Coordinates of C-alpha atoms in Angstrom, one line a residue:
M1 CA -0.1 0.1 0.0
Q2 CA 1.6 3.4 -1.0
H3 CA 1.6 6.1 1.4
A4 CA -0.3 9.3 0.6
V5 CA 2.9 11.4 1.1
R6 CA 6.6 10.1 1.5
S7 CA 8.2 10.9 4.7
R8 CA 11.2 13.0 4.8
A9 CA 13.5 10.3 5.8
V10 CA 12.6 8.3 2.7
I11 CA 13.0 11.3 0.3
R12 CA 16.5 12.2 1.9
T13 CA 17.9 8.9 1.6
G14 CA 16.4 7.5 -1.4
L15 CA 15.8 4.0 0.3
T16 CA 12.6 2.1 -0.1
P17 CA 11.1 1.2 3.1
V18 CA 10.9 -2.5 4.0
P19 CA 7.4 -3.5 4.2
R20 CA 6.0 -4.8 7.5
P21 CA 4.0 -7.9 7.8
R22 CA 0.5 -7.2 7.6
T23 CA -2.7 -8.7 9.1
P24 CA -4.8 -9.5 6.2
G25 CA -8.0 -7.8 5.7
V26 CA -8.5 -5.1 8.4
T27 CA -5.3 -3.1 8.4
S28 CA -5.2 -2.8 4.5
L29 CA -8.8 -1.9 4.4
I30 CA -8.2 0.8 6.8
D31 CA -5.4 2.3 4.9
A32 CA -7.5 2.0 1.5
D33 CA -10.5 3.9 3.4
A34 CA -8.0 6.4 5.0
L35 CA -6.8 7.3 1.3
R36 CA -10.1 7.4 -0.1
V37 CA -11.2 9.9 2.6
L38 CA -7.9 11.9 2.1
H39 CA -8.5 12.1 -1.8
R40 CA -12.0 13.2 -1.5
A41 CA -11.2 16.0 1.0
A42 CA -8.2 17.1 -1.1
R43 CA -10.3 17.3 -4.2
A44 CA -12.6 19.5 -2.5
L45 CA -9.6 21.7 -1.3
L46 CA -8.4 22.1 -5.0
D47 CA -11.9 23.2 -6.1
D48 CA -11.9 25.7 -3.4
L49 CA -8.2 26.8 -3.7
P50 CA -8.8 30.6 -3.8
D51 CA -10.8 30.4 -0.7
L52 CA -7.9 28.4 1.1
T53 CA -5.4 31.1 -0.2
D54 CA -7.4 34.0 1.1
R55 CA -7.6 32.2 4.6
L56 CA -3.8 31.9 4.6
I57 CA -3.1 35.4 3.6
A58 CA -5.5 36.6 6.3
L59 CA -3.5 34.4 8.9
L60 CA -0.2 35.7 7.6
R61 CA -1.4 39.3 7.8
E62 CA -2.6 38.8 11.3
Q63 CA 0.3 36.7 12.6
E64 CA 3.5 37.6 10.9
P65 CA 4.7 41.2 10.7
A66 CA 7.2 40.5 8.0
Y67 CA 4.5 39.3 5.7
R68 CA 2.4 42.4 6.3
T69 CA 5.2 44.4 4.9
A70 CA 5.4 42.2 1.9
L71 CA 1.6 42.3 1.5
A72 CA 1.6 46.0 1.6
K73 CA 4.2 46.2 -0.8
D74 CA 3.1 43.8 -3.6
P75 CA -0.3 41.9 -2.4
A76 CA -1.0 40.3 -5.8
A77 CA 2.6 38.5 -5.9
T78 CA 2.3 37.5 -2.3
W79 CA -1.1 35.9 -2.9
Q80 CA 0.1 33.9 -6.2
E81 CA 3.0 32.7 -4.3
A82 CA 0.7 31.5 -1.5
H83 CA -1.9 30.0 -4.1
R84 CA 0.8 28.1 -6.0
S85 CA 2.4 26.6 -2.8
L86 CA -0.9 25.4 -1.6
R87 CA -1.9 24.0 -4.9
H88 CA 1.4 22.0 -5.1
S89 CA 0.9 20.9 -1.5
V90 CA -2.8 19.6 -2.2
A91 CA -1.8 18.1 -5.5
S92 CA 0.7 16.1 -3.6
L93 CA -1.9 14.6 -1.5
L94 CA -3.5 13.4 -4.5
D95 CA -0.5 12.2 -6.5
P96 CA 2.4 12.0 -4.4
R97 CA 4.8 10.6 -7.2
G98 CA 3.6 12.7 -9.9
A99 CA 3.4 15.9 -8.0
R100 CA 6.5 15.7 -5.7
D101 CA 9.2 17.1 -8.1
A102 CA 7.0 20.1 -9.0
A103 CA 6.2 20.8 -5.3
R104 CA 9.9 20.7 -4.5
R105 CA 10.7 23.0 -7.2
C106 CA 8.0 25.5 -6.1
S107 CA 9.4 25.5 -2.5
W108 CA 12.9 25.9 -3.8
R109 CA 11.9 28.8 -5.9
I110 CA 10.1 30.6 -2.9
G111 CA 13.1 30.1 -0.6
A112 CA 15.3 31.6 -3.1
A113 CA 13.0 34.4 -4.0
R114 CA 12.4 35.3 -0.5
A115 CA 16.0 35.3 0.5
E116 CA 16.7 37.8 -2.3
Q117 CA 13.9 40.0 -1.0
G118 CA 15.3 40.0 2.4
L119 CA 12.4 38.4 4.0
P120 CA 13.5 36.9 7.4
L121 CA 13.8 32.9 7.3
D122 CA 11.8 32.7 10.5
A123 CA 8.7 34.4 8.8
L124 CA 9.0 32.1 5.8
L125 CA 9.2 29.1 7.9
H126 CA 6.3 30.2 9.9
A127 CA 4.3 30.8 6.7
F128 CA 4.9 27.3 5.5
R129 CA 3.9 25.9 8.8
L130 CA 0.9 27.9 8.8
G131 CA 0.0 26.7 5.3
G132 CA 0.4 23.1 6.6
S133 CA -1.8 23.7 9.5
L134 CA -4.3 25.4 7.2
V135 CA -4.5 22.5 4.7
W136 CA -4.7 19.9 7.6
Q137 CA -7.5 22.0 9.3
R138 CA -9.6 22.2 6.0
L139 CA -9.2 18.4 5.4
V140 CA -10.6 17.8 8.7
E141 CA -13.4 20.3 8.3
E142 CA -14.3 18.9 4.7
T143 CA -14.5 15.5 6.0
S144 CA -16.5 16.4 9.0
R145 CA -19.0 18.3 6.6
A146 CA -19.2 15.4 3.9
A147 CA -18.8 12.3 6.0
P148 CA -18.4 12.8 9.8
E149 CA -17.9 9.2 10.7
D150 CA -14.7 9.2 8.4
V151 CA -12.8 11.8 10.3
R152 CA -11.2 9.3 12.5
L153 CA -9.6 7.7 9.4
L154 CA -7.5 10.7 8.7
V155 CA -5.4 9.7 11.7
H156 CA -3.8 7.1 9.5
V157 CA -2.5 9.8 7.1
A158 CA -1.8 12.6 9.5
A159 CA 2.0 11.5 9.9
D160 CA 2.4 11.7 6.1
V161 CA 1.1 14.9 5.8
W162 CA 3.0 16.5 8.5
N163 CA 6.1 15.0 7.1
F164 CA 5.4 16.5 3.9
V165 CA 5.3 19.7 5.7
D166 CA 8.4 19.3 7.7
E167 CA 10.2 18.2 4.4
H168 CA 9.4 21.6 2.6
C169 CA 10.2 23.6 5.4
T170 CA 13.7 22.0 5.4
L171 CA 13.8 22.5 1.6
V172 CA 12.9 26.3 1.8
A173 CA 15.3 26.8 4.6
D174 CA 18.0 25.0 2.3
A175 CA 17.1 27.3 -0.7
Y176 CA 17.0 30.3 1.5
R177 CA 20.5 29.7 2.9
Q178 CA 22.1 28.8 -0.1
T179 CA 20.7 31.9 -2.0
E180 CA 21.8 34.1 1.1
W181 CA 25.2 32.6 0.8
Q182 CA 25.5 33.4 -2.9
L183 CA 24.1 37.0 -2.4
G184 CA 26.7 37.5 0.4
R185 CA 29.5 36.3 -1.9
R186 CA 28.1 38.8 -4.6
R187 CA 28.1 41.6 -2.2
E188 CA 31.4 40.9 -0.9
N189 CA 32.8 40.8 -4.6
R190 CA 30.9 43.9 -5.4
A191 CA 32.4 45.6 -2.4
R192 CA 35.9 44.4 -3.1
L193 CA 35.4 45.9 -6.7
L194 CA 34.2 49.2 -5.4
A195 CA 36.9 49.5 -2.8
A196 CA 39.6 48.6 -5.4
G197 CA 38.2 51.3 -7.7
L198 CA 38.5 53.8 -5.1
L199 CA 42.0 52.9 -4.0
D200 CA 43.1 53.0 -7.5
G201 CA 41.4 56.1 -8.3
T202 CA 39.6 54.5 -11.3
G203 CA 36.1 54.4 -9.6
R204 CA 33.3 56.4 -11.2
I205 CA 31.7 59.3 -9.6
A206 CA 28.4 57.6 -10.2
D207 CA 29.4 54.6 -8.1
L208 CA 30.1 56.7 -4.9
P209 CA 26.7 56.4 -3.4
E210 CA 26.8 52.5 -3.9
A211 CA 30.4 52.4 -2.6
A212 CA 29.3 54.3 0.5
R213 CA 26.5 51.8 1.1
A214 CA 28.7 48.7 0.4
L215 CA 31.5 50.0 2.5
D216 CA 29.4 51.4 5.2
L217 CA 31.5 54.7 5.0
P218 CA 29.9 58.1 4.6
E219 CA 30.5 59.7 1.0
Q220 CA 31.6 63.0 2.4
G221 CA 33.8 61.9 5.2
R222 CA 37.4 62.6 6.1
Y223 CA 39.6 59.6 5.3
V224 CA 43.2 58.5 5.7
V225 CA 44.5 55.1 4.0
V226 CA 46.8 53.0 6.0
A227 CA 49.1 50.4 4.3
V228 CA 50.2 47.1 6.1
T229 CA 52.7 44.6 4.8
G230 CA 55.3 42.3 6.1
G231 CA 55.5 40.3 9.2
P232 CA 54.6 36.8 9.7
P233 CA 52.0 36.5 8.4
A234 CA 51.4 39.7 6.3
R235 CA 47.8 39.6 6.3
S236 CA 46.9 38.5 10.0
A237 CA 44.3 40.1 12.1
A238 CA 46.9 41.4 14.5
A239 CA 48.8 43.2 11.9
R240 CA 45.5 44.9 10.8
A241 CA 44.9 45.7 14.5
A242 CA 48.4 47.1 14.9
A243 CA 47.8 49.5 12.1
V244 CA 44.2 50.6 13.2
P245 CA 43.3 49.6 16.7
P246 CA 39.8 48.0 17.3
G247 CA 37.0 50.5 17.5
G248 CA 38.1 52.5 14.4
H249 CA 35.7 52.9 11.5
V250 CA 37.7 51.1 8.9
H251 CA 37.0 48.9 5.7
W252 CA 40.1 46.6 4.8
H253 CA 41.1 45.7 1.3
A254 CA 43.6 42.9 0.6
G255 CA 45.9 44.3 -2.3
A256 CA 48.7 42.5 -4.2
E257 CA 51.5 43.9 -2.4
A258 CA 49.9 45.2 1.0
D259 CA 46.6 45.4 2.9
Y260 CA 45.0 48.7 2.7
G261 CA 42.6 50.2 5.4
I262 CA 40.2 53.2 4.5
V263 CA 40.0 54.8 7.8
L264 CA 37.2 57.3 8.6
V265 CA 39.0 60.0 10.8
G266 CA 36.3 62.6 10.9
A267 CA 33.5 64.2 9.0
H268 CA 32.7 67.8 8.1
G269 CA 31.1 69.7 11.1
E270 CA 31.1 66.8 13.4
G271 CA 33.8 67.9 15.8
L272 CA 35.6 64.7 15.7
P273 CA 39.3 64.3 16.6
D274 CA 42.1 65.9 14.5
P275 CA 41.8 64.1 11.1
H276 CA 45.6 64.9 10.5
E277 CA 46.4 62.2 13.2
I278 CA 45.3 58.5 13.3
D279 CA 45.9 56.5 16.3
T280 CA 48.3 53.8 15.3
A281 CA 50.9 51.8 17.3
P282 CA 54.2 53.7 17.5
E283 CA 56.2 50.5 16.5
A284 CA 55.3 47.4 14.7
P285 CA 54.5 44.8 17.3
V286 CA 55.8 42.0 14.9
P287 CA 59.3 42.2 13.3
G288 CA 59.1 42.9 9.7
L289 CA 55.7 44.3 9.9
R290 CA 55.6 47.8 8.0
I291 CA 52.8 50.4 8.5
G292 CA 52.5 53.4 6.2
V293 CA 50.1 56.0 7.3
G294 CA 49.0 58.6 4.6
S295 CA 47.8 62.0 4.7
P296 CA 43.9 62.9 5.3
V297 CA 41.5 63.6 2.2
D298 CA 38.2 64.8 2.0
G299 CA 35.4 62.3 0.7
L300 CA 35.7 58.9 -0.9
A301 CA 36.3 60.3 -4.3
A302 CA 39.7 61.3 -3.0
V303 CA 40.7 57.9 -1.6
G304 CA 42.8 57.1 -4.4
D305 CA 45.2 60.1 -3.6
A306 CA 45.1 58.9 0.1
R307 CA 46.3 55.5 -1.1
R308 CA 49.2 56.9 -2.8
F309 CA 50.0 58.9 0.3
A310 CA 50.0 55.6 2.1
D311 CA 52.1 53.8 -0.4
T312 CA 54.6 56.8 -0.1
A313 CA 54.7 56.4 3.7
L314 CA 55.4 52.6 3.4
A315 CA 58.1 53.2 0.9
I316 CA 59.7 55.3 3.6
C317 CA 59.3 52.6 6.3
P318 CA 62.4 50.6 7.3
V319 CA 62.8 47.1 6.2
A320 CA 63.0 45.9 9.7
G321 CA 59.5 47.1 10.5
G322 CA 57.8 50.1 11.9
T323 CA 55.3 52.8 11.5
V324 CA 55.8 55.8 9.3
R325 CA 53.2 58.8 9.4
L326 CA 53.6 60.6 6.1
A327 CA 53.1 64.0 7.7
D328 CA 56.2 63.5 9.9
H329 CA 58.4 62.4 6.8
L330 CA 57.7 64.9 4.2
P331 CA 61.4 65.6 3.0
A332 CA 61.8 61.6 2.7
A333 CA 58.4 61.6 0.8
L334 CA 59.5 64.1 -1.7
V335 CA 62.7 62.0 -2.4
V336 CA 60.5 58.7 -2.7
S337 CA 58.0 60.3 -4.9
S338 CA 60.8 61.1 -7.5
P339 CA 63.6 58.5 -6.9
E340 CA 65.3 59.3 -10.2
M341 CA 65.7 62.9 -9.0
G342 CA 66.5 61.7 -5.4
R343 CA 69.4 59.5 -6.7
A344 CA 70.5 62.2 -8.9
L345 CA 70.7 64.6 -5.9
A346 CA 72.6 62.1 -3.8
E347 CA 75.3 61.5 -6.7
K348 CA 75.7 65.3 -6.9
V349 CA 75.9 66.2 -3.4
L350 CA 77.4 63.2 -1.9
G351 CA 79.5 61.6 -4.8
P352 CA 83.0 62.4 -3.5
L353 CA 82.1 60.9 0.0
L354 CA 80.4 57.7 -1.7
R355 CA 83.7 57.2 -3.7
L356 CA 85.8 56.9 -0.7
E357 CA 87.1 53.5 0.8
P358 CA 83.9 51.9 2.7
A359 CA 85.3 52.4 6.4
D360 CA 86.3 56.0 5.7
R361 CA 82.8 56.7 3.8
E362 CA 80.6 55.2 6.5
V363 CA 82.5 57.4 9.2
L364 CA 82.0 60.7 7.4
L365 CA 78.5 59.9 6.3
D366 CA 77.6 58.7 9.9
T367 CA 79.0 61.9 11.6
L368 CA 77.2 64.2 9.0
T369 CA 74.0 62.6 9.6
T370 CA 74.2 62.5 13.3
W371 CA 75.2 66.3 13.2
L372 CA 72.1 67.1 11.4
D373 CA 69.9 64.9 13.6
C374 CA 71.4 66.8 16.7
D375 CA 70.5 70.2 15.1
G376 CA 74.1 71.2 14.1
S377 CA 75.5 70.7 17.7
A378 CA 79.0 68.9 17.5
Q379 CA 79.0 68.4 21.2
R380 CA 75.7 66.3 21.2
A381 CA 76.9 64.7 18.0
G382 CA 80.1 63.5 19.6
E383 CA 78.3 62.3 22.7
R384 CA 76.1 60.1 20.3
L385 CA 79.3 58.9 18.2
Y386 CA 81.6 58.5 21.4
C387 CA 84.1 60.9 20.4
H388 CA 85.2 64.6 21.1
R389 CA 83.4 67.4 19.7
N390 CA 86.7 68.5 17.7
T391 CA 86.7 65.2 16.3
V392 CA 83.2 65.8 14.8
L393 CA 84.2 69.3 13.5
N394 CA 87.4 67.7 11.8
R395 CA 85.2 65.3 10.1
L396 CA 82.6 67.9 9.0
R397 CA 85.5 70.0 7.6
R398 CA 86.5 67.1 5.6
C399 CA 83.0 66.6 4.1
E400 CA 82.9 70.2 3.2
Q401 CA 86.3 70.1 1.5
L402 CA 85.3 66.8 -0.6
T403 CA 81.9 68.0 -1.6
G404 CA 82.6 71.9 -2.1
R405 CA 79.7 72.7 0.2
S406 CA 79.6 74.6 3.3
L407 CA 77.6 73.7 6.3
A408 CA 77.2 77.4 7.2
R409 CA 75.0 77.9 4.2
P410 CA 71.4 76.9 4.9
A411 CA 70.8 75.8 1.1
D412 CA 73.8 73.5 1.4
V413 CA 72.6 72.1 4.5
V414 CA 69.2 71.3 3.0
E415 CA 70.9 69.8 -0.1
F416 CA 73.0 67.6 2.5
S417 CA 70.0 66.5 4.3
L418 CA 67.8 65.6 1.3
A419 CA 70.9 63.7 -0.2
L420 CA 71.4 61.8 3.0
T421 CA 67.6 60.9 3.0
A422 CA 67.7 59.8 -0.6
R423 CA 70.6 57.6 0.1
R424 CA 68.7 56.1 3.0
V425 CA 65.4 55.4 1.5
L426 CA 66.6 54.6 -2.0
R427 CA 69.3 51.9 -1.2
D428 CA 68.1 49.6 -4.0

């Protein structure tokens, strides 16, 4: 004897249940009578399907707030969806084998469509259970009206009816979650493309509102871009947290050579902290971790410029690791921004020193660098170099003789400083 509706366990495994031994006569007659009663009531439901649909819609409007919103937005589409689902459900009572695939396709499409529309999954499952309860209630009502003595026979098909409801709740939830996952991936990919366009400076002005929504950043905010690379591993959460401590409003984008954080540091008129500063760790907590903090820009449209500032700061950052804020290293930034000019300047100013024997060269360059770092104080420079101030002065005079420049002339001091910076940051 074939059941009116297959149980979920049978459908999922694809196995045919082993028939149990039957007592002849009475049991098979009860099953046959139960099917007859079920089919008679189901045919009546099919004939009165619009009224059944109206009753379900009324229940949804009364009990499920999410569906009240859907009904207010598009009542005709919601009614048609409920009508199709009920029609397939009732048809499955009459012809389980023939109607099964169509009913499953219908439930899957509803789950996928509602996921795309953003209807909560709990509301969708509630609607399916309400539909199952209503169908069962109408089966009982119709049997009570047509043949009250047969109501007791419906007990023999109740499990199959509710297994059908359970199976389709599972099916619609699977469709919903799969679609939700696909939508999430699409949103992530779209956000990645929009962020890449902003950072590359290739994004369209027309896409700015969408980018602001996708990245959860205001279109007219004040932004700094932070570039992070190096360290073991380069893309760890710890590295990002070192660049922008938790609590900052930031969107991270993984680039080919570095990770970029688009950091909101203020908005016009909001009285937020000084946008020229961003709270980052003063030193990288991981050896080799390099962090470059660019200068602030106004609006998402200028994020491409902010990324170039961050790249410049990253180029200045020592190979051993550390944090460089562009605003604190503008002379070095000028050199890095035009490496050919920087190398030419270093050769022109320091050429005679660079061609000395290595030991002699490093002593003179180290002395000149230390003297500049000490604001021109030979005494302080000698203390750092562990030598007498007169030794410092003698070495500086030798630098002047070899280069033909005077440390008493401000213009020559500027050239020395920039040339030494170029040699330090453009070692390759």
